[in-house]
CSV table of C-alpha atoms in Angstrom, one decimal:
chain,number,residue,atom,x,y,z
A,109,UNK,CA,2.5,8.1,-0.1
A,110,UNK,CA,0.3,11.5,-0.1
A,111,UNK,CA,-1.9,10.5,3.0
A,112,UNK,CA,-4.6,10.3,0.7
A,113,UNK,CA,-6.7,6.0,0.9
A,114,UNK,CA,-8.8,4.8,-1.6
A,115,UNK,CA,-10.8,1.5,-1.5
A,116,UNK,CA,-11.0,-0.8,-3.4
A,117,UNK,CA,-7.8,-0.5,-5.7
A,118,UNK,CA,-9.4,-2.2,-8.5
A,119,UNK,CA,-13.1,-2.9,-9.2
A,120,UNK,CA,-15.0,-5.0,-11.9
A,121,UNK,CA,-18.3,-5.5,-12.8
A,122,UNK,CA,-21.1,-5.4,-15.1
A,123,UNK,CA,-23.1,-3.2,-16.5
A,124,UNK,CA,-26.4,-1.7,-14.6
A,125,UNK,CA,-24.4,-2.3,-11.6
A,126,UNK,CA,-24.3,-0.2,-8.7
A,127,UNK,CA,-20.6,0.3,-7.1
A,128,UNK,CA,-19.4,2.8,-3.8
A,129,UNK,CA,-15.8,4.1,-3.9
A,130,UNK,CA,-14.8,5.2,-0.4
A,131,UNK,CA,-12.0,8.1,-0.1
A,132,UNK,CA,-10.3,8.9,3.9
A,133,UNK,CA,-8.6,12.1,3.4
A,134,UNK,CA,-5.3,13.5,4.8
A,135,UNK,CA,-5.6,13.7,8.8
A,136,UNK,CA,-6.9,17.2,9.2
A,137,UNK,CA,-8.2,18.3,5.3
A,138,UNK,CA,-11.8,19.3,5.5
A,139,UNK,CA,-12.1,19.4,1.5
A,140,UNK,CA,-12.7,16.2,-0.6
A,141,UNK,CA,-12.2,16.0,-4.1
A,142,UNK,CA,-13.7,13.6,-7.0
A,143,UNK,CA,-12.4,13.4,-10.3
A,144,UNK,CA,-12.6,11.0,-12.8
A,145,UNK,CA,-10.1,9.7,-15.3
A,146,UNK,CA,-10.4,8.3,-18.8
A,147,UNK,CA,-8.6,8.1,-21.9
A,148,UNK,CA,-10.8,10.2,-24.5
A,149,UNK,CA,-11.8,12.6,-21.5
A,150,UNK,CA,-8.6,13.0,-19.2
A,151,UNK,CA,-8.5,13.6,-15.8
A,152,UNK,CA,-11.7,15.5,-15.1
A,153,UNK,CA,-13.7,17.1,-12.1
A,154,UNK,CA,-16.7,15.4,-10.4
A,155,UNK,CA,-17.7,17.2,-7.3
A,156,UNK,CA,-16.0,18.7,-4.2
A,157,UNK,CA,-17.2,18.5,-0.3
A,158,UNK,CA,-16.1,20.9,2.1
A,159,UNK,CA,-17.0,19.6,5.7
A,160,UNK,CA,-20.1,17.6,5.2
A,161,UNK,CA,-21.6,20.1,2.5
A,162,UNK,CA,-21.3,20.0,-0.9
A,163,UNK,CA,-19.3,23.2,-2.6
A,164,UNK,CA,-19.0,22.5,-6.3
A,165,UNK,CA,-20.3,20.5,-8.9
A,166,UNK,CA,-18.4,19.5,-12.1
A,167,UNK,CA,-20.2,17.4,-14.9
A,168,UNK,CA,-21.2,14.7,-12.9
A,169,UNK,CA,-23.9,12.2,-14.3
A,170,UNK,CA,-27.2,12.0,-12.7
A,171,UNK,CA,-26.5,8.2,-12.1
A,172,UNK,CA,-23.6,9.4,-10.0
A,173,UNK,CA,-23.8,11.0,-6.2
A,174,UNK,CA,-21.4,11.6,-3.5
A,175,UNK,CA,-21.6,12.3,0.2
A,176,UNK,CA,-19.1,13.4,3.0
A,177,UNK,CA,-19.6,11.7,6.0
A,178,UNK,CA,-19.4,13.6,9.6
A,179,UNK,CA,-15.5,11.6,9.8
A,180,UNK,CA,-14.8,13.7,6.6
A,181,UNK,CA,-14.6,10.5,5.2
A,182,UNK,CA,-16.3,10.1,1.4
A,183,UNK,CA,-17.8,8.0,-0.8
A,184,UNK,CA,-18.7,8.2,-4.5
A,185,UNK,CA,-22.0,6.0,-5.3
A,186,UNK,CA,-22.0,5.0,-9.3
A,187,UNK,CA,-25.1,3.4,-10.3
A,188,UNK,CA,-26.5,1.8,-13.7
A,189,UNK,CA,-23.3,1.5,-14.5
A,190,UNK,CA,-22.5,1.3,-18.1
A,191,UNK,CA,-19.3,0.4,-20.1
A,192,UNK,CA,-18.2,4.2,-20.5
A,193,UNK,CA,-18.0,4.6,-16.7
A,194,UNK,CA,-14.8,2.3,-17.0
A,195,UNK,CA,-12.0,4.7,-15.8
A,196,UNK,CA,-9.8,5.6,-12.8
A,197,UNK,CA,-11.6,7.4,-9.8
A,198,UNK,CA,-9.3,9.9,-8.1
A,199,UNK,CA,-10.4,11.6,-5.0
A,200,UNK,CA,-7.8,14.3,-3.3
A,201,UNK,CA,-8.0,16.0,-0.4
A,202,UNK,CA,-6.9,19.6,0.8
A,203,UNK,CA,-6.9,21.9,4.1
A,204,UNK,CA,-8.7,24.3,2.5
A,205,UNK,CA,-7.2,27.7,4.3
A,206,UNK,CA,-7.3,31.5,3.1
A,207,UNK,CA,-4.2,32.4,3.9
A,208,UNK,CA,-2.0,29.9,2.3
A,209,UNK,CA,-2.0,27.9,-1.3
A,210,UNK,CA,-4.4,24.6,-0.7
A,211,UNK,CA,-2.5,22.1,-2.9
A,212,UNK,CA,-5.1,19.0,-3.2
A,213,UNK,CA,-3.6,15.8,-2.7
A,214,UNK,CA,-4.6,12.8,-5.0
A,215,UNK,CA,-5.2,9.1,-3.9
A,216,UNK,CA,-3.7,6.5,-5.5
A,217,UNK,CA,-7.3,5.8,-7.6
A,218,UNK,CA,-9.9,3.2,-7.8
A,219,UNK,CA,-9.8,1.4,-11.3
A,220,UNK,CA,-13.1,0.6,-12.3
A,221,UNK,CA,-14.0,-1.7,-15.2
A,222,UNK,CA,-17.6,-2.3,-16.3
A,223,UNK,CA,-18.2,-5.3,-18.6
B,73,UNK,CA,-12.5,23.4,-28.0
B,74,UNK,CA,-11.1,22.1,-24.5
B,75,UNK,CA,-10.5,25.0,-21.8
B,76,UNK,CA,-7.2,23.6,-21.3
B,77,UNK,CA,-5.0,22.4,-24.3
B,78,UNK,CA,-2.0,20.0,-23.8
B,79,UNK,CA,-0.1,17.8,-26.6
B,80,UNK,CA,-0.2,14.2,-25.4
B,81,UNK,CA,3.1,13.5,-27.0
B,82,UNK,CA,4.4,11.2,-26.2
B,83,UNK,CA,7.9,12.9,-25.9
B,84,UNK,CA,10.9,10.9,-25.9
B,85,UNK,CA,14.5,12.8,-25.1
B,86,UNK,CA,18.0,11.4,-24.0
B,87,UNK,CA,19.0,11.6,-20.2
B,88,UNK,CA,20.6,15.1,-20.1
B,89,UNK,CA,18.2,16.8,-22.4
B,90,UNK,CA,16.4,19.8,-21.4
B,91,UNK,CA,12.3,19.4,-21.7
B,92,UNK,CA,10.0,21.8,-22.4
B,93,UNK,CA,6.6,21.1,-21.9
B,94,UNK,CA,3.4,23.5,-22.6
B,95,UNK,CA,-0.2,24.1,-22.0
B,96,UNK,CA,-2.7,26.9,-23.5
B,97,UNK,CA,-5.9,28.0,-22.1
B,98,UNK,CA,-8.9,30.0,-23.5
B,99,UNK,CA,-10.0,31.4,-19.6
B,100,UNK,CA,-8.5,34.5,-18.4
B,101,UNK,CA,-10.2,34.1,-15.3
B,102,UNK,CA,-7.8,31.3,-14.3
B,103,UNK,CA,-5.3,32.5,-11.3
B,104,UNK,CA,-3.5,29.1,-10.5
B,105,UNK,CA,-1.6,27.3,-12.7
B,106,UNK,CA,-0.4,24.0,-11.7
B,107,UNK,CA,2.1,21.2,-13.1
B,108,UNK,CA,1.1,17.7,-11.7
B,109,UNK,CA,3.1,14.3,-12.0
B,110,UNK,CA,1.5,11.7,-12.6
B,111,UNK,CA,3.6,7.7,-12.8
B,112,UNK,CA,1.7,4.7,-14.3
B,113,UNK,CA,-1.0,3.4,-12.2
B,114,UNK,CA,-0.2,6.3,-9.6
B,115,UNK,CA,-2.1,9.6,-8.5
B,116,UNK,CA,-0.9,12.6,-9.4
B,117,UNK,CA,1.5,14.7,-7.6
B,118,UNK,CA,2.0,18.0,-7.7
B,119,UNK,CA,5.3,19.7,-8.9
B,120,UNK,CA,4.4,23.1,-8.8
B,121,UNK,CA,1.9,25.7,-8.7
B,122,UNK,CA,2.1,29.7,-9.7
B,123,UNK,CA,-0.2,32.0,-8.8
B,124,UNK,CA,-1.1,34.6,-11.7
B,125,UNK,CA,1.8,35.4,-14.1
B,126,UNK,CA,5.4,34.8,-13.6
B,127,UNK,CA,8.5,32.2,-13.2
B,128,UNK,CA,8.8,29.9,-10.5
B,129,UNK,CA,12.3,27.6,-10.2
B,130,UNK,CA,12.6,24.5,-8.0
B,131,UNK,CA,15.4,22.7,-8.0
B,132,UNK,CA,16.2,21.1,-12.4
B,133,UNK,CA,11.9,22.7,-12.9
B,134,UNK,CA,10.9,26.1,-13.3
B,135,UNK,CA,7.5,27.1,-14.2
B,136,UNK,CA,6.6,30.3,-16.2
B,137,UNK,CA,3.3,32.1,-16.6
B,138,UNK,CA,2.1,34.2,-19.2
B,139,UNK,CA,-1.1,35.2,-19.0
B,140,UNK,CA,-1.4,37.7,-21.7
B,141,UNK,CA,-0.8,35.0,-23.8
B,142,UNK,CA,-2.7,32.2,-21.9
B,143,UNK,CA,0.5,30.0,-21.7
B,144,UNK,CA,2.0,28.2,-19.5
B,145,UNK,CA,5.5,26.4,-19.7
B,146,UNK,CA,7.3,23.7,-17.4
B,147,UNK,CA,11.0,23.6,-18.0
B,148,UNK,CA,12.7,20.7,-16.8
B,149,UNK,CA,16.7,20.9,-16.8
B,150,UNK,CA,19.1,17.8,-16.9
B,151,UNK,CA,16.4,15.2,-17.4
B,152,UNK,CA,17.0,12.0,-15.8
B,153,UNK,CA,14.8,8.6,-16.4
B,154,UNK,CA,13.5,8.8,-13.0
B,155,UNK,CA,11.2,11.7,-14.6
B,156,UNK,CA,9.6,9.5,-16.9
B,157,UNK,CA,6.1,9.9,-16.4
B,158,UNK,CA,3.2,11.9,-17.8
B,159,UNK,CA,3.0,15.6,-17.0
B,160,UNK,CA,-0.4,17.5,-16.6
B,161,UNK,CA,-1.1,20.7,-16.4
B,162,UNK,CA,-3.6,22.3,-14.2
B,163,UNK,CA,-5.6,25.3,-13.3
B,164,UNK,CA,-8.2,26.9,-11.2
B,165,UNK,CA,-9.8,29.8,-10.8
B,166,UNK,CA,-10.2,30.2,-6.9
B,167,UNK,CA,-8.0,29.0,-3.6
B,168,UNK,CA,-9.2,25.5,-3.2
B,169,UNK,CA,-11.3,25.3,-6.3
B,170,UNK,CA,-12.0,22.7,-8.5
B,171,UNK,CA,-8.8,21.7,-10.9
B,172,UNK,CA,-9.1,21.9,-14.9
B,173,UNK,CA,-6.4,19.4,-16.2
B,174,UNK,CA,-5.0,19.5,-19.9
B,175,UNK,CA,-4.9,16.2,-21.1
B,176,UNK,CA,-1.2,15.2,-20.0
B,177,UNK,CA,2.5,15.1,-22.0
B,178,UNK,CA,3.7,11.5,-21.5
B,179,UNK,CA,7.8,12.1,-21.2
B,180,UNK,CA,10.0,9.5,-21.7
B,181,UNK,CA,13.8,10.0,-20.8
B,182,UNK,CA,15.9,7.2,-22.1
B,183,UNK,CA,19.5,6.6,-20.6
């Protein structure tokens, strides 16, 4: 168990719908990262938050958005869902210290199926 | 062309074999090199990381980075059935930055 929790574990929805994925980082970790894993694209970085602020952005679609709340949990919102959005969505967290390697600990993922 | 290339396998070996997993990359700006292991339906977990070039050993696992060739390797000695998983190489430009992953190699170790 990495200490990162994600809910829900599974999500089945229809095209055009909107869903929210939730992530709670490890205690003390200030950075949260979101990744998408699909068969054809592999594991791809979407977005990073650090202490409530957006720090880095990857190839995240405009239909997707995220935020990190004052208690450091994060939510990834996916809207106008398409079949191609079906994937595993992982959240990772790290402590972000300057003096040491900042390991990213991954949660168990949310499996999204768009029908 | 992807920034990080990794043969997806699958790779099947007998128990006790030495396994060699490799990745190549195109961007010389990468400074941190990681190997993650992912069991089916689980999140990736960090096996080893290396900063810049060199070798690192941890038990049965050895990671090598050759920045001049843009090539990294993971060796698993005395492989066990419990090593059966997908192995992902990952790289980052800086400390705490985004990870860029290879496609992952599916490894099966047969008893």
